[in-house]
CSV table of C-alpha atoms in Angstrom, one decimal:
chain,number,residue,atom,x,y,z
A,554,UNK,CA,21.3,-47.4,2.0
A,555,UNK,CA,19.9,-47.0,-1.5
A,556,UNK,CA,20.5,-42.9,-1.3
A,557,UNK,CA,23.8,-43.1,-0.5
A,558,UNK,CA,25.8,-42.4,-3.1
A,559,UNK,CA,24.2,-40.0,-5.3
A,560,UNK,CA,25.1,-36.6,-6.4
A,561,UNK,CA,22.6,-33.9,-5.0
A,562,UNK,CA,22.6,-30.2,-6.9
A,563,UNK,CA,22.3,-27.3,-5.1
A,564,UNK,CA,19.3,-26.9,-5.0
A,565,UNK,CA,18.1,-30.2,-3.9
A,566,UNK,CA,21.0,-29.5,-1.1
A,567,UNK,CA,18.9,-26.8,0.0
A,568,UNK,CA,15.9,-28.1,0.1
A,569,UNK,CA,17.0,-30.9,2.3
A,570,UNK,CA,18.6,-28.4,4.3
A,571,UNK,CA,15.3,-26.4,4.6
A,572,UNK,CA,13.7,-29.8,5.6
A,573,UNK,CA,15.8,-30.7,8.5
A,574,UNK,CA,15.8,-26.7,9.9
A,575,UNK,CA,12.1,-27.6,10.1
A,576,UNK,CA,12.6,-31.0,12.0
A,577,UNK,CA,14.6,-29.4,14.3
A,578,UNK,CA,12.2,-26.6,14.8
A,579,UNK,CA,9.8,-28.3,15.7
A,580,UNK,CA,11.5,-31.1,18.1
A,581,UNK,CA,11.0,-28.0,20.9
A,582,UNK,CA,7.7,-27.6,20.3
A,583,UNK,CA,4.9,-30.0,22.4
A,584,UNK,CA,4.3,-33.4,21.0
A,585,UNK,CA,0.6,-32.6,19.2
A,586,UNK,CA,2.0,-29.0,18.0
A,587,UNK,CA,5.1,-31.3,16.6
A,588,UNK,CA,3.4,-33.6,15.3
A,589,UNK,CA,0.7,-31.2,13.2
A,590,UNK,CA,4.0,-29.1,12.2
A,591,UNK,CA,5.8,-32.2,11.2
A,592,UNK,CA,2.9,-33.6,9.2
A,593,UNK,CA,1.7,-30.2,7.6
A,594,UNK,CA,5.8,-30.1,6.8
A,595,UNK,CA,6.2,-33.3,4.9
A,596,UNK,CA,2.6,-32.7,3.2
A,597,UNK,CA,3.5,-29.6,1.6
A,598,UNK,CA,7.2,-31.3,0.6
A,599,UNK,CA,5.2,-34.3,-0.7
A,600,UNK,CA,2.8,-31.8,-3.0
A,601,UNK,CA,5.6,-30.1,-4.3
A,602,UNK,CA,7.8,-33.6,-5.2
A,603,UNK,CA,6.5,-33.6,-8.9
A,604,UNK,CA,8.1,-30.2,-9.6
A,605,UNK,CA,10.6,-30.5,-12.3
A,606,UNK,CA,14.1,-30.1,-11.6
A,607,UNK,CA,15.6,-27.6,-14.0
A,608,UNK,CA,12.5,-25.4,-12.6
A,609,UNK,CA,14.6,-22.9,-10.8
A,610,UNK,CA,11.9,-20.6,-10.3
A,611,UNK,CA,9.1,-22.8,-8.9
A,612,UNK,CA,11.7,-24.2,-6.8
A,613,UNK,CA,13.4,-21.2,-5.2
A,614,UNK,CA,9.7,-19.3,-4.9
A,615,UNK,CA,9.2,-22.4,-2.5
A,616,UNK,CA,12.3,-22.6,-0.9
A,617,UNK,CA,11.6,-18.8,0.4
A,618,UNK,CA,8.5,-19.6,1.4
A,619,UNK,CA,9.3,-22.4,3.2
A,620,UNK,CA,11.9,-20.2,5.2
A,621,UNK,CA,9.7,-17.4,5.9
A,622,UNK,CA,7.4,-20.2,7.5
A,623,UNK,CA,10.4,-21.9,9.4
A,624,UNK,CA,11.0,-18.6,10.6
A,625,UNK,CA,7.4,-18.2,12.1
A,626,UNK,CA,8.0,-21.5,13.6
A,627,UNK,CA,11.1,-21.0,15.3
A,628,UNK,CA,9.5,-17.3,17.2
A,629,UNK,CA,8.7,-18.0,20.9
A,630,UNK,CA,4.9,-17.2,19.9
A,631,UNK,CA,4.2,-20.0,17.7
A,632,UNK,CA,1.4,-21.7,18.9
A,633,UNK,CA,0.3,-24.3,15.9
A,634,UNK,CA,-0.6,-25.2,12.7
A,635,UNK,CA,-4.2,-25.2,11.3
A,636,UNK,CA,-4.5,-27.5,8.4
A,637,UNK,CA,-6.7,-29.7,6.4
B,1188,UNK,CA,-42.1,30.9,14.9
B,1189,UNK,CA,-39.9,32.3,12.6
B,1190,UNK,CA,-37.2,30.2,14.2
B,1191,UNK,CA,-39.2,27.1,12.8
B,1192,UNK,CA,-39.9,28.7,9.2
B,1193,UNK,CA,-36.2,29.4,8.9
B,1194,UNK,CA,-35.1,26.1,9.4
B,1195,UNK,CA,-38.2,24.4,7.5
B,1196,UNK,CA,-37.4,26.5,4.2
B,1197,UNK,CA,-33.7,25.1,4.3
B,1198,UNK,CA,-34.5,21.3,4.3
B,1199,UNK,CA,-35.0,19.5,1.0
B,1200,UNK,CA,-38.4,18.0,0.9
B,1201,UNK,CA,-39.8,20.1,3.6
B,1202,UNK,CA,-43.3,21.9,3.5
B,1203,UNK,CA,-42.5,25.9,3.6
B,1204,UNK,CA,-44.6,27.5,5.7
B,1205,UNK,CA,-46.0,31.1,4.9
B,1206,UNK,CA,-43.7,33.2,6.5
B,1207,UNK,CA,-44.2,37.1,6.7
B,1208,UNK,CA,-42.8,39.6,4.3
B,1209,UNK,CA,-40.2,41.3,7.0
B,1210,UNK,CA,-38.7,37.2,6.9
B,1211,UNK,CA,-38.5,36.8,3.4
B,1212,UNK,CA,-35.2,38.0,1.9
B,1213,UNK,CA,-37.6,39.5,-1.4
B,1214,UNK,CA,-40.7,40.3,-2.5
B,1215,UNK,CA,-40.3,37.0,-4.8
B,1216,UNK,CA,-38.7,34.7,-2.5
B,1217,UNK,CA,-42.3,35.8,-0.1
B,1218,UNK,CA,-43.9,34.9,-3.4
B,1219,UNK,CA,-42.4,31.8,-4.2
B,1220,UNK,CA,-42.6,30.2,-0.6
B,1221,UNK,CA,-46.3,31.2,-0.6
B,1222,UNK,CA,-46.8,29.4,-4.2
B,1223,UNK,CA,-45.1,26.5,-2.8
B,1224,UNK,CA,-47.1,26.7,0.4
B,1225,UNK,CA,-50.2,26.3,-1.0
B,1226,UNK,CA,-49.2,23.6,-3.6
B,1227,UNK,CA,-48.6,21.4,-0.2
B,1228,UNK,CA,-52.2,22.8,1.3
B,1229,UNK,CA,-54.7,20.1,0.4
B,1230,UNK,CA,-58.3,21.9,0.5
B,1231,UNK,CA,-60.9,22.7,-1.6
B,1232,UNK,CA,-60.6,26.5,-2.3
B,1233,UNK,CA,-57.0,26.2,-2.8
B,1234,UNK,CA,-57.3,24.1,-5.5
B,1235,UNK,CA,-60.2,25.8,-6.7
B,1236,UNK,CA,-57.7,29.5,-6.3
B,1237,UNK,CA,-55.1,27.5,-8.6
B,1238,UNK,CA,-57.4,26.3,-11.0
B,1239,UNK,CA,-56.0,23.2,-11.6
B,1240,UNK,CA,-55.9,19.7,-10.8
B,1241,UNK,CA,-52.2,18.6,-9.5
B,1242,UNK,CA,-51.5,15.2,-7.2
B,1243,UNK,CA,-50.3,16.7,-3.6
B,1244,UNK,CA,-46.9,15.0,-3.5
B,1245,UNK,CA,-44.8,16.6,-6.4
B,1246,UNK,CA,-41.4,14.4,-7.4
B,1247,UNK,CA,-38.4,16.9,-7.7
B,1248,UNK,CA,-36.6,16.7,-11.0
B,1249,UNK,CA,-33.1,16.1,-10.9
B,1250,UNK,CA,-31.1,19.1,-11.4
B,1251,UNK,CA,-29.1,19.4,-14.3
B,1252,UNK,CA,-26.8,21.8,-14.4
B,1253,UNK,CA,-25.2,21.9,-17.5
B,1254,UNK,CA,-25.9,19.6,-20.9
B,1255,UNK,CA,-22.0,19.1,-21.5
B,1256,UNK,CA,-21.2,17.8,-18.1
B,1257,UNK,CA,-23.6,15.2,-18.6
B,1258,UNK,CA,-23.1,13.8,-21.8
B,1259,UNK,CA,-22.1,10.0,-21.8
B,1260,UNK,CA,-18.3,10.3,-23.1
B,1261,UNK,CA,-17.2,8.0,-25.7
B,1262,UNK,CA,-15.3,4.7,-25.0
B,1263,UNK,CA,-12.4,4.9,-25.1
B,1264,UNK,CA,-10.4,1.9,-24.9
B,1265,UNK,CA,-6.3,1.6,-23.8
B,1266,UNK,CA,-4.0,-1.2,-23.5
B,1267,UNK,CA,-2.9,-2.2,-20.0
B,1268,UNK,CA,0.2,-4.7,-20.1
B,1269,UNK,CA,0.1,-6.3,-16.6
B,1270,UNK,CA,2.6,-8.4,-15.2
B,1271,UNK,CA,1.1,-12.1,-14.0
B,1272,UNK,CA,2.5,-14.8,-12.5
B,1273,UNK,CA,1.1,-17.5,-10.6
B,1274,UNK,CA,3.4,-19.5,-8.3
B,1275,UNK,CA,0.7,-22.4,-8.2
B,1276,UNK,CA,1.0,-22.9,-11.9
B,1277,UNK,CA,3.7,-24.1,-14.4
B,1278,UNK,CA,3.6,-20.5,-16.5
B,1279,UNK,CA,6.7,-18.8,-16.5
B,1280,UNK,CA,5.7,-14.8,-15.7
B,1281,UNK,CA,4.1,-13.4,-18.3
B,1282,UNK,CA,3.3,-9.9,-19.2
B,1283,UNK,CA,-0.8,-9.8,-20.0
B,1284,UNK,CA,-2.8,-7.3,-22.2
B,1285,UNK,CA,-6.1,-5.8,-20.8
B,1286,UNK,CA,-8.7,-3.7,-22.7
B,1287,UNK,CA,-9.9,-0.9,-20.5
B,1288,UNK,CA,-12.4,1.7,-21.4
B,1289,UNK,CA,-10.4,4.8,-19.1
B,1290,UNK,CA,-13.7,7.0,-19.6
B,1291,UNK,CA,-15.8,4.8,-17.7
B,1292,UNK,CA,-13.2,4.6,-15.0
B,1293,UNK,CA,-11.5,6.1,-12.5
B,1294,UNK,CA,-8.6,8.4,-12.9
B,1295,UNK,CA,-6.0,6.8,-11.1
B,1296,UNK,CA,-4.1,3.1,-12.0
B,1297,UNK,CA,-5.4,1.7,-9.0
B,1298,UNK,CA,-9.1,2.5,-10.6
B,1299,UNK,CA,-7.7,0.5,-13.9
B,1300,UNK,CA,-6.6,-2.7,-11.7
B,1301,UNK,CA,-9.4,-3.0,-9.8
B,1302,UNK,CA,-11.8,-2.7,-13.1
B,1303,UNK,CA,-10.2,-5.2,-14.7
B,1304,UNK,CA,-10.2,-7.3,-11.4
B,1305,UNK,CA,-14.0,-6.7,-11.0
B,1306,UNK,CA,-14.8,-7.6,-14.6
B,1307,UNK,CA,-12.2,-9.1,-16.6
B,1308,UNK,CA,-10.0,-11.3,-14.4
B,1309,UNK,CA,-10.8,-11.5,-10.5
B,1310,UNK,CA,-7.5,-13.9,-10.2
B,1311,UNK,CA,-5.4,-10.4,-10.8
B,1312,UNK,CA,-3.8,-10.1,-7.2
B,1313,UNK,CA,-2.2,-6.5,-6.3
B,1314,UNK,CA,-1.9,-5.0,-2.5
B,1315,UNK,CA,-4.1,-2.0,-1.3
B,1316,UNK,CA,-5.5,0.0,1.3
B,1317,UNK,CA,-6.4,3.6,1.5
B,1318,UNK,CA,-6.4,4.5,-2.4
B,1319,UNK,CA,-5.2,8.0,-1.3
B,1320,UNK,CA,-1.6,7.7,-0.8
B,1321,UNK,CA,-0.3,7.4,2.5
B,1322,UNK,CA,-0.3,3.6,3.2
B,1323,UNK,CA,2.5,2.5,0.6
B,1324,UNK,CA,0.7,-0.7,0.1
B,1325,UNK,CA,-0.3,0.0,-3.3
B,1326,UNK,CA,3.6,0.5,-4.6
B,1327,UNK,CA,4.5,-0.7,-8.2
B,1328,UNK,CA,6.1,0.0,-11.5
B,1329,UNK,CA,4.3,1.8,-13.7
B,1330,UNK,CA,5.1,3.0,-17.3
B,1331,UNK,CA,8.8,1.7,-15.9
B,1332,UNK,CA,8.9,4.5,-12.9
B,1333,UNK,CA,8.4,2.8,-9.2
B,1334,UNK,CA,5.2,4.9,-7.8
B,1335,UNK,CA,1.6,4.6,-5.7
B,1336,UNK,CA,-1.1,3.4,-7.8
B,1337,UNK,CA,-3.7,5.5,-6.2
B,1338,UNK,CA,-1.3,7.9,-7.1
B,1339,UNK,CA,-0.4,7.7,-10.2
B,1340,UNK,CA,-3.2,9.3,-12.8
B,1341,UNK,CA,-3.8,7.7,-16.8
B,1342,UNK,CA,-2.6,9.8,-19.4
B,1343,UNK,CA,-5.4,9.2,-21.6
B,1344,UNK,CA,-3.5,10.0,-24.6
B,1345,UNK,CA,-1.7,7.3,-24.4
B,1346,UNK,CA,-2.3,4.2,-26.5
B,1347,UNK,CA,-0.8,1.9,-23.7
B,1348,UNK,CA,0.6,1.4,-20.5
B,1349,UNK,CA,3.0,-1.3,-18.7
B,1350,UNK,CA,1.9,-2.3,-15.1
B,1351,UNK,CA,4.8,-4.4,-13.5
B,1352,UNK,CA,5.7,-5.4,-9.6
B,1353,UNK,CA,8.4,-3.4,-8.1
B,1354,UNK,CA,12.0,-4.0,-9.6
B,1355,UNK,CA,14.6,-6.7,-8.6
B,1356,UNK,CA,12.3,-7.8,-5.3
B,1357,UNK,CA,11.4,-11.6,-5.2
B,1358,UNK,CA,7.9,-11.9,-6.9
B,1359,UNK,CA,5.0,-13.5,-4.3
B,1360,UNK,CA,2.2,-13.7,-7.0
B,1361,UNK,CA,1.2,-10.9,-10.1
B,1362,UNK,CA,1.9,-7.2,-8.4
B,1363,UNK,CA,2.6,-8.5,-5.0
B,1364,UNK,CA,6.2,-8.5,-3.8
B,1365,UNK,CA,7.9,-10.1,-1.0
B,1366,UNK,CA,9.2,-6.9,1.1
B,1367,UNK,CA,10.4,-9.3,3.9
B,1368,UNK,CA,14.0,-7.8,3.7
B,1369,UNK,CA,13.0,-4.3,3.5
B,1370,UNK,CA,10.8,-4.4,6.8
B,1371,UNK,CA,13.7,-6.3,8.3
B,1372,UNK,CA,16.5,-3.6,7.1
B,1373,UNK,CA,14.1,-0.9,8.7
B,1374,UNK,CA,14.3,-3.1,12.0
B,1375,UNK,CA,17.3,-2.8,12.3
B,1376,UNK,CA,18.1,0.4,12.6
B,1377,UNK,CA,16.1,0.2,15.6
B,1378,UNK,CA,13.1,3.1,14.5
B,1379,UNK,CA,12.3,3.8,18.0
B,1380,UNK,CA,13.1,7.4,20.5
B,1381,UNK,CA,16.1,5.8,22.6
B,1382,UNK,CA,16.9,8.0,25.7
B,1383,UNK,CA,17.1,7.9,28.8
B,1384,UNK,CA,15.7,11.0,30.2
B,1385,UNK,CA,12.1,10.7,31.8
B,1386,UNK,CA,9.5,13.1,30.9
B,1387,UNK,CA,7.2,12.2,34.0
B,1388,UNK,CA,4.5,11.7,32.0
B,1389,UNK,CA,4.5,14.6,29.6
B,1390,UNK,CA,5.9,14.6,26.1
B,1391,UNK,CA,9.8,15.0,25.7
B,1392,UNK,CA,10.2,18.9,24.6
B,1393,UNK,CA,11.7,20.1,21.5
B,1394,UNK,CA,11.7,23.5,19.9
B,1395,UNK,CA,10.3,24.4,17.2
B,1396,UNK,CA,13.6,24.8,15.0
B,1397,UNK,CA,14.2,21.0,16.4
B,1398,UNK,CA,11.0,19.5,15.5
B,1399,UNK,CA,11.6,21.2,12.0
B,1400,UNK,CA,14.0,19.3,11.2
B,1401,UNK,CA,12.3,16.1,10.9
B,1402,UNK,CA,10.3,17.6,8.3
B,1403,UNK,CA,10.5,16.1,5.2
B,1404,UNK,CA,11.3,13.0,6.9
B,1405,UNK,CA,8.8,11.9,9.1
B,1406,UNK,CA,6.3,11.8,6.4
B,1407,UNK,CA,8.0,8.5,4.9
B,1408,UNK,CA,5.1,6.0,4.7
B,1409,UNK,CA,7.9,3.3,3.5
B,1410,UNK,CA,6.5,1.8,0.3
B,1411,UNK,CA,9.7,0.9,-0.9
B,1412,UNK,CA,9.7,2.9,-4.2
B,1413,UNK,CA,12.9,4.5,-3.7
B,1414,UNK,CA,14.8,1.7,-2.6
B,1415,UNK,CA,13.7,-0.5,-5.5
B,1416,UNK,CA,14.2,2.1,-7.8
B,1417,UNK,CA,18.2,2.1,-6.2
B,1418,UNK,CA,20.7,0.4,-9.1
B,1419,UNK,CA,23.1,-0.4,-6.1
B,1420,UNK,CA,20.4,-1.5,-3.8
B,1421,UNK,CA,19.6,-4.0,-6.8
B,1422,UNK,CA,23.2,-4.8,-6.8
B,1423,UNK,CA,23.5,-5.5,-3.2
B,1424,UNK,CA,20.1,-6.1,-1.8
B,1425,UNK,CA,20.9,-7.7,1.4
B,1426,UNK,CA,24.2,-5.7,2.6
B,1427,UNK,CA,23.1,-2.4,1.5
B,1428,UNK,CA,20.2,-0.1,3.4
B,1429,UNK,CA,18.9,1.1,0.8
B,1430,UNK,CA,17.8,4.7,0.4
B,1431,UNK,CA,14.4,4.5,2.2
B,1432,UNK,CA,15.9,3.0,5.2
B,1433,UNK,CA,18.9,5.2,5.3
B,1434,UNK,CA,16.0,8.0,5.3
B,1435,UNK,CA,14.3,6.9,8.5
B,1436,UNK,CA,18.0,6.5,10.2
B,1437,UNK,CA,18.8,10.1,9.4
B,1438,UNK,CA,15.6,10.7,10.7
B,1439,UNK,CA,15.9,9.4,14.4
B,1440,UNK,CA,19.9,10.7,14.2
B,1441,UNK,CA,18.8,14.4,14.2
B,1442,UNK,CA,15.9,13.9,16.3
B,1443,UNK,CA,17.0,16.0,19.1
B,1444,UNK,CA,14.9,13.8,21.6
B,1445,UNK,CA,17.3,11.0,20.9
B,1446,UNK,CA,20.0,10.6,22.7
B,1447,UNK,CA,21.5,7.5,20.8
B,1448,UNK,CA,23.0,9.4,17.8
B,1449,UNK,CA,26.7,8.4,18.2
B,1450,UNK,CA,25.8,4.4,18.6
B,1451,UNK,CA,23.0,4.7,15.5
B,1452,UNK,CA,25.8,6.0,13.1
B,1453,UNK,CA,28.5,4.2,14.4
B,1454,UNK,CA,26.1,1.3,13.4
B,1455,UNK,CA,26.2,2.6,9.8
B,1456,UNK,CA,30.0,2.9,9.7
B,1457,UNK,CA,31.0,-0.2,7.5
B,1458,UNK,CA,31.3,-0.6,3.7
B,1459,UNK,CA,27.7,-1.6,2.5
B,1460,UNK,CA,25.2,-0.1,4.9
B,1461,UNK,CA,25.5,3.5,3.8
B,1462,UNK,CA,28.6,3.8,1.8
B,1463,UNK,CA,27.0,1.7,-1.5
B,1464,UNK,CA,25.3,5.3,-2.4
B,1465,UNK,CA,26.7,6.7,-5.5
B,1466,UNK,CA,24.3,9.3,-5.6
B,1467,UNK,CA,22.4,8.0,-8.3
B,1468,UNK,CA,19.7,10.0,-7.3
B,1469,UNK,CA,16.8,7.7,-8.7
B,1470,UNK,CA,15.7,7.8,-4.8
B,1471,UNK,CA,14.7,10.9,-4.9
B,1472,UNK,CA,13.2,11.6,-8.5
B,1473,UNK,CA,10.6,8.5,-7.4
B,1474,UNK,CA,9.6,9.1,-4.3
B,1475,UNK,CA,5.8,9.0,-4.3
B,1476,UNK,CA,5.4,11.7,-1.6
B,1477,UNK,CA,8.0,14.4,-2.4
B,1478,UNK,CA,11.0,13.3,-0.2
B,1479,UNK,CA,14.4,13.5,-0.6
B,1480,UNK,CA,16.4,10.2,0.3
B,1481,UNK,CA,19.4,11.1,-1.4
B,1482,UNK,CA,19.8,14.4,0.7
B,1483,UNK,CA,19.2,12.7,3.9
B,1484,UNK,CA,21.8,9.8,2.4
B,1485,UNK,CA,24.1,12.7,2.1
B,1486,UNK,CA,23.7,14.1,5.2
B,1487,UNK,CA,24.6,10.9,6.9
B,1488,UNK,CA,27.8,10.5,5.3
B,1489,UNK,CA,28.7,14.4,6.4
B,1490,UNK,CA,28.4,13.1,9.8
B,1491,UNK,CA,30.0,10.2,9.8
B,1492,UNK,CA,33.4,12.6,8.7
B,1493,UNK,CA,33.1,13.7,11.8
């Protein structure tokens, strides 16, 4: 594995971190609400992979955003995503 | 018939009728309703009587009551330094410089950020409701003190003034703050009547004296000034209540419809919830609507001696 050895900071730790909490969010959910959630998840990672890394405060603004939405997905109620 | 007169003489564009002189309040009120009677009567030997040719409909001129009230006032232009900061860009926040005429404007702060967000820079983003103080939405730092915009009036004397999102609370975009943790903290102390007795369908009773003593806190419409204006709540954001919170717990403990009060402060006996109050007493010189967090912060910790 290419990524193997590398040293991750913090922040990238928790961003990873914040990614997997997602992916095993959504594994309860049915398979075309996971697979909207998964997509819309990786999308919005994807948009954001340009960011620089000493920009803390880009970085962590996203990071709590992110949470606050894993947070809606983990809630009994969720019911989907709607995006383009 | 004089029922009809009455009521005719009191509306706005109405035609007066002639009413008799016993109805008339004075020989020149009977004069004047006459005058205008016949101004409204089309027909020949009226018009002939007055002597003159005038169009039937008549356009009322706006009343002005006094020349100095309605003199344009000058412009009068003051510096507003808003905070901005857009998560979508690359800026790091910035603190930006409006021109506002205040005489062509309303009174209040929240007039200022919506005329510079009508015509200067719609992207300004800022959250608001009722514009009359008792939603809490509009809550920010102004002139470096945590209040209600809608609240909050200009001193016009003033050559500037600083517009900034509450303190120490993660920044969502310009004025708008993520109070995530503060509705969360206010969840927790379970803000609900818990008791078990049944009222059959009727309210649960309390005397007057009892019902009295929420006063003062009830009226709490949790912007989150006071909490954000807390140096120790700063400090210690996610352990400590905060004084707002702490507020609304003193407030269901001496409800005398709960029954709960030994569980909700035995909830609050550990070393951050309450006990991070120094009395700093910035709590209660903020709050927007006259309360007193500090007291009721107080108060708690006299109980919990017990």
């Amino acid at each position: 594995m290419s990524t193997g050895a590398r040293r991750l900071s913090g922040l990238q730790i928790q961003v990873l971190k914040l990614y997997r909490e997602i992916i095993r969010a959504a594994r309860d959910k049915d398979t075309e609400v996971k697979t909207t959630v998964l997509s819309y998840a990786r999308a919005e990672f994807e948009k954001n992979l340009t960011i620089d890394r000493k920009n803390t405060l880009k970085i962590e603004h996203l990071l709590r955003r992110g949470a606050k939405q894993l947070q809606t997905l983990q809630s009994p109620d969720f019911v989907g995503v709607n995006f383009r | 018939h004089s029922e009809i007169s009455r009521t005719r003489r009191s509306c706005n564009n109405s035609i007066p009728l002639i009413s008799s002189l016993e109805e008339s309040n004075s020989l020149e009120e009977y004069t004047y309703i006459s005058m205008q009677a016949l101004r409204n009567i089309r027909g020949p030997i009226t018009a002939a009587l007055r002597g003159v040719r005038e169009p039937v409909a008549t356009v009322e001129a706006p009343r002005v009551f006094s020349a100095a009230a309605n003199a344009p006032k000058p412009v009068k232009m003051m510096d507003f330094q808003v905070y901005r900061w857009n998560p979508d860009s690359e800026d790091k926040p910035s603190m930006k410089t409006y021109q506002v005429d205040v005489n062509a404007c309303g009174p209040m702060f929240l007039d200022v950020l919506f005329k510079i967000k009508d015509e200067q820079d719609s992207s300004l983003t800022f959250r608001r409701s009722c514009r009359e103080g008792i939603c809490g939405s509009c809550s920010m730092n102004i002139n470096g003190q945590n209040t209600l915009a809608c609240l909050c009036k200009i001193d016009k004397d003033a050559p500037s003034a600083m517009i900034a999102p509450l303190p120490h609370m993660h920044v969502v975009k310009d004025l708008v703050v993520d109070m995530s943790n503060f509705y969360a903290q206010y969840k927790s102390i379970k803000p609900w009547l818990q008791t078990s007795a049944d009222p059959k369908g009727k309210e649960h009773f309390q005397t007057k004296e009892d019902r009295a003593l929420i006063d003062g806190l009830y009226e709490c419409i949790l912007c989150a000034c006071c909490s954000t204006s807390c140096p120790s709540y700063w400090w210690n954001t996610d352990k400590y209540l905060g004084p707002a919170v702490l507020l609304q717990a003193y407030r269901w403990v001496i409800d005398s419809r709960d029954e709960n009060t030994n569980e909700r402060l035995a909830e609050l006996d550990d070393p951050f919830k309450l006990y991070r109050c120094h009395t700093i007493m910035n709590c209660s010189k903020v709050c927007p609507k006259g309360l007193n967090p500090g007291k009721s912060v107080a108060k708690l910790k006299q109980k919990l001696l017990h």
